[in-house]
GROMACS .gro file of N, CA and C in nm:
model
  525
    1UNK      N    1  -1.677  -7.162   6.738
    1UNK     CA    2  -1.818  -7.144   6.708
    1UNK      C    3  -1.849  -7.196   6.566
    2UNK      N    4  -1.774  -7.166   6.461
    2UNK     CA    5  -1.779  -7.216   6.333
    2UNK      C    6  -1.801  -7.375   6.305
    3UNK      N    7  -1.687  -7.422   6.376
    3UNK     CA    8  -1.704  -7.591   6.417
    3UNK      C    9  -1.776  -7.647   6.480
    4UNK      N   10  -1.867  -7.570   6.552
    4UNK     CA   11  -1.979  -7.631   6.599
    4UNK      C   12  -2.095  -7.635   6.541
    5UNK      N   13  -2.091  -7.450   6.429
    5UNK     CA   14  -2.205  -7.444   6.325
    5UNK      C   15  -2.233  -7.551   6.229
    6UNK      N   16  -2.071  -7.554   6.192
    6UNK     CA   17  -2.038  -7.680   6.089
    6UNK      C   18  -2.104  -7.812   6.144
    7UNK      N   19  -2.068  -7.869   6.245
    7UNK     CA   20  -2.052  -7.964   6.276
    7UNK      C   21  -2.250  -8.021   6.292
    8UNK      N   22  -2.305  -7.955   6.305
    8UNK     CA   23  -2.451  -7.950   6.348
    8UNK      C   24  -2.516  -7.852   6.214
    9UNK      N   25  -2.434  -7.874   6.116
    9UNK     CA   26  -2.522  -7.889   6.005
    9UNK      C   27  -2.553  -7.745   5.911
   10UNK      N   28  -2.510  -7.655   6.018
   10UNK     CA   29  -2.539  -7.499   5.929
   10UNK      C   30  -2.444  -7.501   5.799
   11UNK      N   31  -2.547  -7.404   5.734
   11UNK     CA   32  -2.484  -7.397   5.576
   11UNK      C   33  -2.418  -7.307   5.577
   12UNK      N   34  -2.432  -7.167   5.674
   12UNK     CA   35  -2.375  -7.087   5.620
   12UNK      C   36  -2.385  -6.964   5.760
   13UNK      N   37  -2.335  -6.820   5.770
   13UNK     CA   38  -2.400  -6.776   5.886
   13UNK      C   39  -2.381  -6.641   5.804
   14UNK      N   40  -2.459  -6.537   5.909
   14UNK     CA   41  -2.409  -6.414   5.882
   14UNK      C   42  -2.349  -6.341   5.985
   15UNK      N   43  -2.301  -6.238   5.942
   15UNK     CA   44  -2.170  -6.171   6.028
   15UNK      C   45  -2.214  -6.051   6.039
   16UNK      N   46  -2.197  -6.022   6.204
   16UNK     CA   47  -2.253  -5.837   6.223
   16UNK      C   48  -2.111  -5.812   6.315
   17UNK      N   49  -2.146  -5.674   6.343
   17UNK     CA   50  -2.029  -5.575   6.418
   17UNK      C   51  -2.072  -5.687   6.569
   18UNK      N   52  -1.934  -5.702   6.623
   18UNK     CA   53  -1.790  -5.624   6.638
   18UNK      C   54  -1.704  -5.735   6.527
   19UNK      N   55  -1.788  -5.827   6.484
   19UNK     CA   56  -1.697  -5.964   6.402
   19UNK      C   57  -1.639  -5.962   6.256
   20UNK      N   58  -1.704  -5.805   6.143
   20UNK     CA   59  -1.688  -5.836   6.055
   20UNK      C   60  -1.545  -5.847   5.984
   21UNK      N   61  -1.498  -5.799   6.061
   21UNK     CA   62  -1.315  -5.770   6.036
   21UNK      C   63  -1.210  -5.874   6.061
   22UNK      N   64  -1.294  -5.915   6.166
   22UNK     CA   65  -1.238  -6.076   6.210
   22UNK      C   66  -1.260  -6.168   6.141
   23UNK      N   67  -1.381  -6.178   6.088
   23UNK     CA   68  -1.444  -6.268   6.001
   23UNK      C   69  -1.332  -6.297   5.880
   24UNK      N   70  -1.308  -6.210   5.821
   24UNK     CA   71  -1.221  -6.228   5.701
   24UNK      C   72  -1.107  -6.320   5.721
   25UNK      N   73  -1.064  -6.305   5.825
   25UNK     CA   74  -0.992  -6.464   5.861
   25UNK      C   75  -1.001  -6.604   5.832
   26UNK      N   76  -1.158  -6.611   5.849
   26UNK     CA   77  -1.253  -6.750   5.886
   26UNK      C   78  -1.283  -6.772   5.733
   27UNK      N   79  -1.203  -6.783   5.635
   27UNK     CA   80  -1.271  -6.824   5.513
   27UNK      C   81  -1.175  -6.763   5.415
   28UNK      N   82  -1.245  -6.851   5.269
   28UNK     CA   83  -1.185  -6.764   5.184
   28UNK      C   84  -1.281  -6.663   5.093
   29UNK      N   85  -1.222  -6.523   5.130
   29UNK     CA   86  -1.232  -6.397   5.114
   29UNK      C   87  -1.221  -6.421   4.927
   30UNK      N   88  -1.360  -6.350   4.892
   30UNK     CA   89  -1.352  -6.329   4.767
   30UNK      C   90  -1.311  -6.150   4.762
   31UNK      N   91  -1.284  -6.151   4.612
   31UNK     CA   92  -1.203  -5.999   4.595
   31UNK      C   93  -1.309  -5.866   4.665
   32UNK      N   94  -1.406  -5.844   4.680
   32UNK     CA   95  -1.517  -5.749   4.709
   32UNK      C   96  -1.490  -5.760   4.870
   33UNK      N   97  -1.481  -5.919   4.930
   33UNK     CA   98  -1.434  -5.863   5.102
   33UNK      C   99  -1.306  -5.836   5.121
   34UNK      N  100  -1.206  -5.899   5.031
   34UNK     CA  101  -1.083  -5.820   5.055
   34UNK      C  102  -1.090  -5.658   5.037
   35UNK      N  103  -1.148  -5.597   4.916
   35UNK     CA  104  -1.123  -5.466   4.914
   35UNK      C  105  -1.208  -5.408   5.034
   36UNK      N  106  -1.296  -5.454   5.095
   36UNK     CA  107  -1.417  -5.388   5.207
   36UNK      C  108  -1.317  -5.414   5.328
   37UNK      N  109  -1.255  -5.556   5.391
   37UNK     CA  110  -1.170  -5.539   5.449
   37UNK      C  111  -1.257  -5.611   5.577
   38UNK      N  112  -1.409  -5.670   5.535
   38UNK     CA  113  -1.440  -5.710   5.616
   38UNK      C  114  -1.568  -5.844   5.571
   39UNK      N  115  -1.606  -5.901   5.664
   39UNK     CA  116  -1.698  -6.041   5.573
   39UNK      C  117  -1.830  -5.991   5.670
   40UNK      N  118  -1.934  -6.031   5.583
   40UNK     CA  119  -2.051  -6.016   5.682
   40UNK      C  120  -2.147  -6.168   5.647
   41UNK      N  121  -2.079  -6.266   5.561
   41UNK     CA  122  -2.125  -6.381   5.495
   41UNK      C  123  -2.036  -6.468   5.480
   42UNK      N  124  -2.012  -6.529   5.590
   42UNK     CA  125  -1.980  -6.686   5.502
   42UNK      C  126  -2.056  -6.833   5.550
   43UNK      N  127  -2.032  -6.882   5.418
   43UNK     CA  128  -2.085  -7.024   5.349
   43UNK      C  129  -2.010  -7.147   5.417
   44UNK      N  130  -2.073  -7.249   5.505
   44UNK     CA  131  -2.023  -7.318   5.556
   44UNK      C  132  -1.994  -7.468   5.491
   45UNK      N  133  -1.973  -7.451   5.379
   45UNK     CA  134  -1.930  -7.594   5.304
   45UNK      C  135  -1.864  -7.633   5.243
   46UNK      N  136  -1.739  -7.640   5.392
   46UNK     CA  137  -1.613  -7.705   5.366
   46UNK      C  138  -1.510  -7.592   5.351
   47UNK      N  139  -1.534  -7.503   5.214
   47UNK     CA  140  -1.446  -7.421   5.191
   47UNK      C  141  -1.435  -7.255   5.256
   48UNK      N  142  -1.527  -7.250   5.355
   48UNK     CA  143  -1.587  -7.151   5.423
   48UNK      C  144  -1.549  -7.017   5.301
   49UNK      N  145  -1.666  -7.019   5.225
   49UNK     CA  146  -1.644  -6.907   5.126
   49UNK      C  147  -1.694  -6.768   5.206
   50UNK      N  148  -1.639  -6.660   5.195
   50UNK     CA  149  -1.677  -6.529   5.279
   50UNK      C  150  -1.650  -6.420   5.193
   51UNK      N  151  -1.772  -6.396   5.231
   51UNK     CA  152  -1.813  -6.260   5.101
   51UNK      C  153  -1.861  -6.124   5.194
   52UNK      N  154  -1.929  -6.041   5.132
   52UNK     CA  155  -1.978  -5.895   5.156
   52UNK      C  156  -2.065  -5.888   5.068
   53UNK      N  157  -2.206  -5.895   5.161
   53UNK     CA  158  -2.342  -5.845   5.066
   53UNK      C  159  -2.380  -5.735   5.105
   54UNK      N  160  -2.268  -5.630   5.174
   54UNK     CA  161  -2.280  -5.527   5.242
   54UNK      C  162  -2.293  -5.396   5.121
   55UNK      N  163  -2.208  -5.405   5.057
   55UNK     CA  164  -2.198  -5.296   4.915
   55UNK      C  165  -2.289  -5.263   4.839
   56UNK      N  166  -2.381  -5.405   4.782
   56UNK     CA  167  -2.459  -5.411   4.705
   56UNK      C  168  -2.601  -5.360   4.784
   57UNK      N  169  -2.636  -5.387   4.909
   57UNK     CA  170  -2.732  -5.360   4.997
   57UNK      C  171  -2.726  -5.196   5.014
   58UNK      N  172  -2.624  -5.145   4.989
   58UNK     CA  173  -2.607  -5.004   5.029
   58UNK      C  174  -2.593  -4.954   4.865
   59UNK      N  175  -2.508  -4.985   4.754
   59UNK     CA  176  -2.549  -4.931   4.639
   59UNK      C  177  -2.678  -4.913   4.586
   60UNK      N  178  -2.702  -5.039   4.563
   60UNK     CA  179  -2.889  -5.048   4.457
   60UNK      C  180  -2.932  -4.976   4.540
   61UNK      N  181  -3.026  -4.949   4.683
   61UNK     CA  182  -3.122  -4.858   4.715
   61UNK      C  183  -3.102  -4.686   4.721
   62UNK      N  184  -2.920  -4.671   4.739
   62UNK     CA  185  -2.888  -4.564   4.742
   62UNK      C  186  -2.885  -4.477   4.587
   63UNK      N  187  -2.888  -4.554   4.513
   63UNK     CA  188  -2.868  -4.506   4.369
   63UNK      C  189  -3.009  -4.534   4.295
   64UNK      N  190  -3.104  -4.562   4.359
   64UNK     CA  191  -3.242  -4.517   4.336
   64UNK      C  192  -3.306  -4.429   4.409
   65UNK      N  193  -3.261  -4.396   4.549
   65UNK     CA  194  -3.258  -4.267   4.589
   65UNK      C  195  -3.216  -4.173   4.522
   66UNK      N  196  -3.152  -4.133   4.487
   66UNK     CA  197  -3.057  -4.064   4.436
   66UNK      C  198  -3.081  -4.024   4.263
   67UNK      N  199  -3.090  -4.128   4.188
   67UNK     CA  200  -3.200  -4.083   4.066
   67UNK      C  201  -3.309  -4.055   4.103
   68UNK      N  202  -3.399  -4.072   4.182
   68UNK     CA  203  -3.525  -3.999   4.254
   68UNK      C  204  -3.552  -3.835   4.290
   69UNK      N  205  -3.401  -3.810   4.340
   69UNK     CA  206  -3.366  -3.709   4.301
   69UNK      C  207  -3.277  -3.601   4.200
   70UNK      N  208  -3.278  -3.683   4.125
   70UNK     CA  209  -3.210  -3.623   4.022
   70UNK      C  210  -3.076  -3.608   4.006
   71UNK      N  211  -3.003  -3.718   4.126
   71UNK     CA  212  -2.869  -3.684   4.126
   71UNK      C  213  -2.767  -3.812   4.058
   72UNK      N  214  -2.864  -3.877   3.963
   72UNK     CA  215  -2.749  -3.939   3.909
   72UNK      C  216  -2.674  -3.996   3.867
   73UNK      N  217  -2.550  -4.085   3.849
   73UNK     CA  218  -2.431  -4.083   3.842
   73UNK      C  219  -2.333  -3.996   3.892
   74UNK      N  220  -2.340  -3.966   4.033
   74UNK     CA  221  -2.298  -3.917   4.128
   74UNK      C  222  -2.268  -3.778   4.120
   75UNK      N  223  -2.360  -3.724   4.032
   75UNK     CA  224  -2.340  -3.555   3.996
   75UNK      C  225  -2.460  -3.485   4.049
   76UNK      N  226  -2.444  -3.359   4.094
   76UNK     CA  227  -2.516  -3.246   4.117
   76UNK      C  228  -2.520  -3.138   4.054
   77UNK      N  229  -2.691  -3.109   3.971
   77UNK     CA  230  -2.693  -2.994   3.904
   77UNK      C  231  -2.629  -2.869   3.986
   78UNK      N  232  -2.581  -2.774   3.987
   78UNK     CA  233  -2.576  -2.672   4.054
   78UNK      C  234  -2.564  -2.511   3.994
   79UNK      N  235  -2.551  -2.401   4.010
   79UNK     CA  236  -2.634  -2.241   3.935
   79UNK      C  237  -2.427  -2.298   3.849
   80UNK      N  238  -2.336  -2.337   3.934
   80UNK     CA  239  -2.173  -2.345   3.823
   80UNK      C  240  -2.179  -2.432   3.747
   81UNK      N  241  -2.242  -2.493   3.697
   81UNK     CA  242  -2.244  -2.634   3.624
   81UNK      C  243  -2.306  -2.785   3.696
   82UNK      N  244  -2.208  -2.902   3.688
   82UNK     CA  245  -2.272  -3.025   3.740
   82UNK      C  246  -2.135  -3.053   3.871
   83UNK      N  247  -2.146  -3.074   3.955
   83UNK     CA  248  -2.025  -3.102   4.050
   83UNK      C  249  -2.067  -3.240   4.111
   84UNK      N  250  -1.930  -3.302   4.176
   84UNK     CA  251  -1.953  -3.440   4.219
   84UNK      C  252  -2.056  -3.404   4.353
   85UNK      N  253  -2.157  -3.535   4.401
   85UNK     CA  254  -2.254  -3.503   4.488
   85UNK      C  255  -2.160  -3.580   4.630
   86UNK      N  256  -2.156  -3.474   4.739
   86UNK     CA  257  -2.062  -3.586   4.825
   86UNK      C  258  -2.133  -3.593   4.930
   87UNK      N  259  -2.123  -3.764   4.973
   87UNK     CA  260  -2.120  -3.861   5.068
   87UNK      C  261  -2.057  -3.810   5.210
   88UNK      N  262  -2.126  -3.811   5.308
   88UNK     CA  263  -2.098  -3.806   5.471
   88UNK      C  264  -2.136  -3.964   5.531
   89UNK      N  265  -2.009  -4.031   5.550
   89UNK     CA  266  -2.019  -4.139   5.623
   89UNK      C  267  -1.940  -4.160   5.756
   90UNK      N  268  -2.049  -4.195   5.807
   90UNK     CA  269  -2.024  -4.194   6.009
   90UNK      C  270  -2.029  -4.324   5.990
   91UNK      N  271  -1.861  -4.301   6.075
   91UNK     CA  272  -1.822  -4.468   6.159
   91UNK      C  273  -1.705  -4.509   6.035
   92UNK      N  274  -1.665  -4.603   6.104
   92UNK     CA  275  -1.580  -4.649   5.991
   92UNK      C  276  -1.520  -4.808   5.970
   93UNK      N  277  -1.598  -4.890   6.030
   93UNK     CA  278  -1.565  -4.993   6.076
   93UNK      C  279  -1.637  -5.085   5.974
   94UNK      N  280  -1.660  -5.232   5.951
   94UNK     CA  281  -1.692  -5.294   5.784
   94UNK      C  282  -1.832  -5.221   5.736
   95UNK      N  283  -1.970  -5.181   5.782
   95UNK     CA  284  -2.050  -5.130   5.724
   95UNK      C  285  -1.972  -4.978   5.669
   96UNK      N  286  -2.001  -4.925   5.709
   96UNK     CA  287  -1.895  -4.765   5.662
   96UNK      C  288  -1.787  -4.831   5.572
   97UNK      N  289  -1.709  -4.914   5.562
   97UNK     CA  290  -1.614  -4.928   5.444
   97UNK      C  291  -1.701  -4.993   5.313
   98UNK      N  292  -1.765  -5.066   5.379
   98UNK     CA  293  -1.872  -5.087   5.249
   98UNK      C  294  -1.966  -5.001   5.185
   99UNK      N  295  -2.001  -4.921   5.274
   99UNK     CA  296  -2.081  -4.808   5.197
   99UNK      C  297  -2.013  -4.690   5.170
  100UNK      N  298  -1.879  -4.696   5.176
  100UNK     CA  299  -1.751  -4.608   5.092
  100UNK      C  300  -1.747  -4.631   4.968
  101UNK      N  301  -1.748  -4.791   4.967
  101UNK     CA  302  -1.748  -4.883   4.869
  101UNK      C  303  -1.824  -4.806   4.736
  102UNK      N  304  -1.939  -4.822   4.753
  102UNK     CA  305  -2.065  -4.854   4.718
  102UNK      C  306  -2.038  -4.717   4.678
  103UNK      N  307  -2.050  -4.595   4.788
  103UNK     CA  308  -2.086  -4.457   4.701
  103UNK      C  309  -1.973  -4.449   4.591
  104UNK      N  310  -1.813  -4.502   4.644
  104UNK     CA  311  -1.760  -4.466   4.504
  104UNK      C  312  -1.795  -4.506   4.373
  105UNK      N  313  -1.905  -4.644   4.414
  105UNK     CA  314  -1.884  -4.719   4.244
  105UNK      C  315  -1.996  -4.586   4.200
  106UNK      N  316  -2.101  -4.529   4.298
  106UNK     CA  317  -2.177  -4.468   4.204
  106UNK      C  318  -2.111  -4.322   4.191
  107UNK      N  319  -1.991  -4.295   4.180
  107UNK     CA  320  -1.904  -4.205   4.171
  107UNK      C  321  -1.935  -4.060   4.273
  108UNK      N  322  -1.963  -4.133   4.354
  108UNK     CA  323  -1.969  -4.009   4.479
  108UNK      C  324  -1.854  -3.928   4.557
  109UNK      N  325  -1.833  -3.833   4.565
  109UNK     CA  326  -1.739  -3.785   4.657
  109UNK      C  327  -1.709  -3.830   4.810
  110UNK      N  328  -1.601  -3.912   4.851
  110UNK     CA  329  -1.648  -3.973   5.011
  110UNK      C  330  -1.593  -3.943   5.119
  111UNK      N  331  -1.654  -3.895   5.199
  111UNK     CA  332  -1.599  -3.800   5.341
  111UNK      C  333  -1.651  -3.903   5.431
  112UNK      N  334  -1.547  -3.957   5.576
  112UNK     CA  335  -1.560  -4.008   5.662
  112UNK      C  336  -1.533  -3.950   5.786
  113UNK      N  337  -1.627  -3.966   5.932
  113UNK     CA  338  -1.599  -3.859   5.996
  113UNK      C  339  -1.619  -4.010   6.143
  114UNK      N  340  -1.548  -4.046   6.221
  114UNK     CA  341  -1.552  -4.162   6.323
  114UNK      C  342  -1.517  -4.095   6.402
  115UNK      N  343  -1.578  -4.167   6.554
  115UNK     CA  344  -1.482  -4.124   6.664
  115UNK      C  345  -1.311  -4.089   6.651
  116UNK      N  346  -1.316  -4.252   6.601
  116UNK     CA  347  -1.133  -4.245   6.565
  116UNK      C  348  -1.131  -4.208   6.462
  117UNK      N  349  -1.032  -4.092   6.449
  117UNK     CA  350  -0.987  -4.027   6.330
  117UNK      C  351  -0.857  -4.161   6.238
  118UNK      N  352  -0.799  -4.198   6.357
  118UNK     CA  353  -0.731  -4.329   6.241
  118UNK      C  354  -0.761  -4.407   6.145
  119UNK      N  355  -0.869  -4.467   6.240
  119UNK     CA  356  -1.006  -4.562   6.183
  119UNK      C  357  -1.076  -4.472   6.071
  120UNK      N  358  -1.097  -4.400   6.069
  120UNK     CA  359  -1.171  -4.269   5.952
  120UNK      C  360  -1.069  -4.245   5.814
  121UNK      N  361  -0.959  -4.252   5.850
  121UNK     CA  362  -0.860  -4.251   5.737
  121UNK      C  363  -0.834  -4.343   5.667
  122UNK      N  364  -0.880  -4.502   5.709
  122UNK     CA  365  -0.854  -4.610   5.660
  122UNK      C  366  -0.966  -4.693   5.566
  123UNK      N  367  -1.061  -4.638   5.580
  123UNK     CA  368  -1.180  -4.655   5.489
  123UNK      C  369  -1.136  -4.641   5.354
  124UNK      N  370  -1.138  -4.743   5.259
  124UNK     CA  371  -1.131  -4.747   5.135
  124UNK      C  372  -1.239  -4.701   5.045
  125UNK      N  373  -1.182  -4.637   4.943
  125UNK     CA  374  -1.284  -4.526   4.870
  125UNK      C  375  -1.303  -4.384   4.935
  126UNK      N  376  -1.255  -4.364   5.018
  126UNK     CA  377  -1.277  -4.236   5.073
  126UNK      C  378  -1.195  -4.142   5.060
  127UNK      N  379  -1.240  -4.008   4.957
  127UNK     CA  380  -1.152  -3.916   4.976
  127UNK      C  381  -1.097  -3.829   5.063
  128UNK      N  382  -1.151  -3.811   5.137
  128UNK     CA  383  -1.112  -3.710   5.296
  128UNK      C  384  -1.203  -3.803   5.465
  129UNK      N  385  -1.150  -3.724   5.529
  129UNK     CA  386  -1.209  -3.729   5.659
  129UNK      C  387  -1.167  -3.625   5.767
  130UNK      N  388  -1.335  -3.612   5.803
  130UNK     CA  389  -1.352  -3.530   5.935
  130UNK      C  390  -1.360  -3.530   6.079
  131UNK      N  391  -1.297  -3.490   6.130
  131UNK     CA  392  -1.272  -3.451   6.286
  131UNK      C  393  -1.441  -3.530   6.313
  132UNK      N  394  -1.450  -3.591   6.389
  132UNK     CA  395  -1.600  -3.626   6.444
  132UNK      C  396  -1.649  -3.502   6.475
  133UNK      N  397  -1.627  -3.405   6.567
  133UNK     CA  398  -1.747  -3.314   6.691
  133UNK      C  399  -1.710  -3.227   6.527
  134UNK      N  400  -1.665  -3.246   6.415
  134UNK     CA  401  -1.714  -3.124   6.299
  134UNK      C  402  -1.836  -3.225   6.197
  135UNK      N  403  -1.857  -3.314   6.203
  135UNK     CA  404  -1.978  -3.374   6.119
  135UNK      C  405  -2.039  -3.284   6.025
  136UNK      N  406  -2.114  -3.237   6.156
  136UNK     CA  407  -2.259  -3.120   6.108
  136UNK      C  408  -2.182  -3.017   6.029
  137UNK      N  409  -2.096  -2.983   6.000
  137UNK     CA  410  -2.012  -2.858   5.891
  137UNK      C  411  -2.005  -2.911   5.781
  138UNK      N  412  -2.004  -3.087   5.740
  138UNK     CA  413  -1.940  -3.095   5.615
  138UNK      C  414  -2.002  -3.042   5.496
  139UNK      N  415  -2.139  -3.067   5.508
  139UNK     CA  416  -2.210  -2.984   5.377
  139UNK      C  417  -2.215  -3.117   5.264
  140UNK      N  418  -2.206  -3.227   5.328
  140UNK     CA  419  -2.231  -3.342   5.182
  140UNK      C  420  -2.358  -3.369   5.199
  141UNK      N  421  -2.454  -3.375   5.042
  141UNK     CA  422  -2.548  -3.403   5.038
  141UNK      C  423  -2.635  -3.502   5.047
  142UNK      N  424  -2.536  -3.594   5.099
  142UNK     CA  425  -2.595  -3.745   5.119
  142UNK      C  426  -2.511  -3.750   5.299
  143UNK      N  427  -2.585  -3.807   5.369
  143UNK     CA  428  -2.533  -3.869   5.483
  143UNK      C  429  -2.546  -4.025   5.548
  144UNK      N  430  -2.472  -4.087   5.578
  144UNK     CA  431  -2.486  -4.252   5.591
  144UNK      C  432  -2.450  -4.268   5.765
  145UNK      N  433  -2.524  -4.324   5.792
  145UNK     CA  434  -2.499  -4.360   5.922
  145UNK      C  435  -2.454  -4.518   5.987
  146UNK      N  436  -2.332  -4.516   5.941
  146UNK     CA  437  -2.263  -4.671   5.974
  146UNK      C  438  -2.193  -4.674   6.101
  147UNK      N  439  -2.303  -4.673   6.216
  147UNK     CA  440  -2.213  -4.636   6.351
  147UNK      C  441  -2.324  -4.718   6.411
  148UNK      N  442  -2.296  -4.821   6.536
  148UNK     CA  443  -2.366  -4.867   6.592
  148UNK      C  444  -2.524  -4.853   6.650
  149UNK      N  445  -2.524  -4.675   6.611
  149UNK     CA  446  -2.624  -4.615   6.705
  149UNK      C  447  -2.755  -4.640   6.604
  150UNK      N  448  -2.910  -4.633   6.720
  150UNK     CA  449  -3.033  -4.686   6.626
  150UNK      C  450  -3.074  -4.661   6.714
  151UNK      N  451  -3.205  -4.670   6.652
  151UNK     CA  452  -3.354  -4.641   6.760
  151UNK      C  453  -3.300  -4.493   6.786
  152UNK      N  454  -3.375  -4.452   6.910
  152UNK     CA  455  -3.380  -4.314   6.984
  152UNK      C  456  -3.270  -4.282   6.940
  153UNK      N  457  -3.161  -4.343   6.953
  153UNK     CA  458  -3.001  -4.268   6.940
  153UNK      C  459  -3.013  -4.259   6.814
  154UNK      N  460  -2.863  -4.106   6.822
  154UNK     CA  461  -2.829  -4.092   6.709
  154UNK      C  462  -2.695  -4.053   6.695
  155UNK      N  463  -2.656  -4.070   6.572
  155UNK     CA  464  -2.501  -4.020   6.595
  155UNK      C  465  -2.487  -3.906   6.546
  156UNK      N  466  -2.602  -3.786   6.493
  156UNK     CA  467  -2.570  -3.663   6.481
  156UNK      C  468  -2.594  -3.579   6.570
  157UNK      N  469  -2.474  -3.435   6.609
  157UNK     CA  470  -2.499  -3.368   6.744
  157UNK      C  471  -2.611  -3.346   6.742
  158UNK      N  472  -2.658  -3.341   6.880
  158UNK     CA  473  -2.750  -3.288   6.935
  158UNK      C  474  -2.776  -3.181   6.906
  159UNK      N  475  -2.906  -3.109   6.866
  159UNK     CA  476  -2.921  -2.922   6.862
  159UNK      C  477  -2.908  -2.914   6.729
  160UNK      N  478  -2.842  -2.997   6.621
  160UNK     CA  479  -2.802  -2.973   6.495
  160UNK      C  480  -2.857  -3.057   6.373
  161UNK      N  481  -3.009  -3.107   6.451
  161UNK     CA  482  -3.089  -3.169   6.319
  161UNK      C  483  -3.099  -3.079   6.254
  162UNK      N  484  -3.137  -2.937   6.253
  162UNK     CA  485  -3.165  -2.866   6.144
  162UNK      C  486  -3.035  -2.850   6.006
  163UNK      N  487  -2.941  -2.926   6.078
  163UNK     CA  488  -2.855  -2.908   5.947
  163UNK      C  489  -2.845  -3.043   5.848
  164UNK      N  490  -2.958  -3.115   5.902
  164UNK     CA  491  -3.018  -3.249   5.797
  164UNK      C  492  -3.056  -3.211   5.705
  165UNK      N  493  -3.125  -3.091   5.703
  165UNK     CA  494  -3.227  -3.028   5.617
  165UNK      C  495  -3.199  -3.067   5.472
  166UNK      N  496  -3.250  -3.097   5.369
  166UNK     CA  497  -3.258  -3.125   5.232
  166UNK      C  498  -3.176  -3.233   5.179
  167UNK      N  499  -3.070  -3.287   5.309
  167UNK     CA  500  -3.026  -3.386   5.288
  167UNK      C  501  -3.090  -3.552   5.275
  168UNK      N  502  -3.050  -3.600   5.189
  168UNK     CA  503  -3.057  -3.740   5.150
  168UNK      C  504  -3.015  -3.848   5.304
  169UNK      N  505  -3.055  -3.867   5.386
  169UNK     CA  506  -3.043  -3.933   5.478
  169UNK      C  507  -3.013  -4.109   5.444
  170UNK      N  508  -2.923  -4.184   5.524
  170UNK     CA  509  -2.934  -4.362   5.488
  170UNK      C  510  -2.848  -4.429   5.605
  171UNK      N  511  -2.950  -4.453   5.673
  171UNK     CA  512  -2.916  -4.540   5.808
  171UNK      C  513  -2.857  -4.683   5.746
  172UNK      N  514  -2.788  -4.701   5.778
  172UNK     CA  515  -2.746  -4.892   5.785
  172UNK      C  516  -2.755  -4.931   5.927
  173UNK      N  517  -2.774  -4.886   6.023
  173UNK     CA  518  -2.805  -4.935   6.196
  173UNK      C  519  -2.899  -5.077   6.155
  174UNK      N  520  -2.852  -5.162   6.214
  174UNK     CA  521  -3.009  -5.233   6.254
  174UNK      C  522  -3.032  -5.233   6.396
  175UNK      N  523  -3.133  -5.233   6.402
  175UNK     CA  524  -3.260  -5.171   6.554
  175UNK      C  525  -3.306  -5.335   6.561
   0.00000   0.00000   0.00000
């Protein structure tokens, strides 16, 4: 497919799920997709350069959220002092490693919770991970949704929106 993009002139393409992991193959991987582990960009000229504009797309808006609310540099006022503010990220596949990414640079605490618990452990930047059907228990004040699901769907249980409540919500789905 690349050689045909190439060949008919494209400059460059972008990369979505199920390819971004594969992608990193198809090029050379600057240091930001090596540590993400996956490409969602590469540049078709000649040297197929392949990057991740996945991090930065999920840092900057999340960390103006987040000073919006007063949280930061990844801290939370609380009645004991200031504690780290932690991150709930669903899924774990290149969006979810990138927005592991991303919450650590803004020094967030990072919990991953995937179908596959393997896949959940392998996310870089992430300090723990949860059993999937326990999600709704973790209690992090930010939640990211890097799992295929959009529109109507969702990937939090059913019956248990009310435990969204006061949370910082951030879809990466595209619909």
């Amino acid at each position: 497919c690349l050689r045909l993009l190439e060949g008919l002139g494209a400059r460059g393409v972008a990369v979505t799920m199920p390819h971004k992991s594969a992608a990193l193959a198809c090029g050379v991987a600057d240091e930001l997709a090596r540590q993400v582990g996956a490409v969602n960009s590469l540049r078709l000229d000649g040297q197929r350069a392949a990057t991740n504009t996945d991090v930065e797309g999920v840092r900057a808006p999340l960390a103006a959220a987040l000073e919006g609310r007063g949280r930061g540099e990844g801290t939370l006022s609380c009645a004991s002092g200031r504690r780290k503010t932690t991150a709930l990220i669903l899924g774990a596949g290149g969006a979810a490693r990138a927005a592991a990414l991303a919450c650590a640079e803004l020094g967030l605490e990072v919990q991953v919770a995937a179908r596959r618990s393997s896949a959940a452990s392998q996310v870089p930047g992430a300090t723990g991970h949860l059993d999937w059907a326990q999600r709704h228990h973790s209690g992090a004040e930010v939640v990211l949704n890097a799992t295929a699901l959009a529109g109507d769907r969702s990937p939090w249980p059913e019956g248990q929106e009310a435990a969204l409540g006061g949370r910082l919500v951030f879809d990466l789905a595209l619909a």
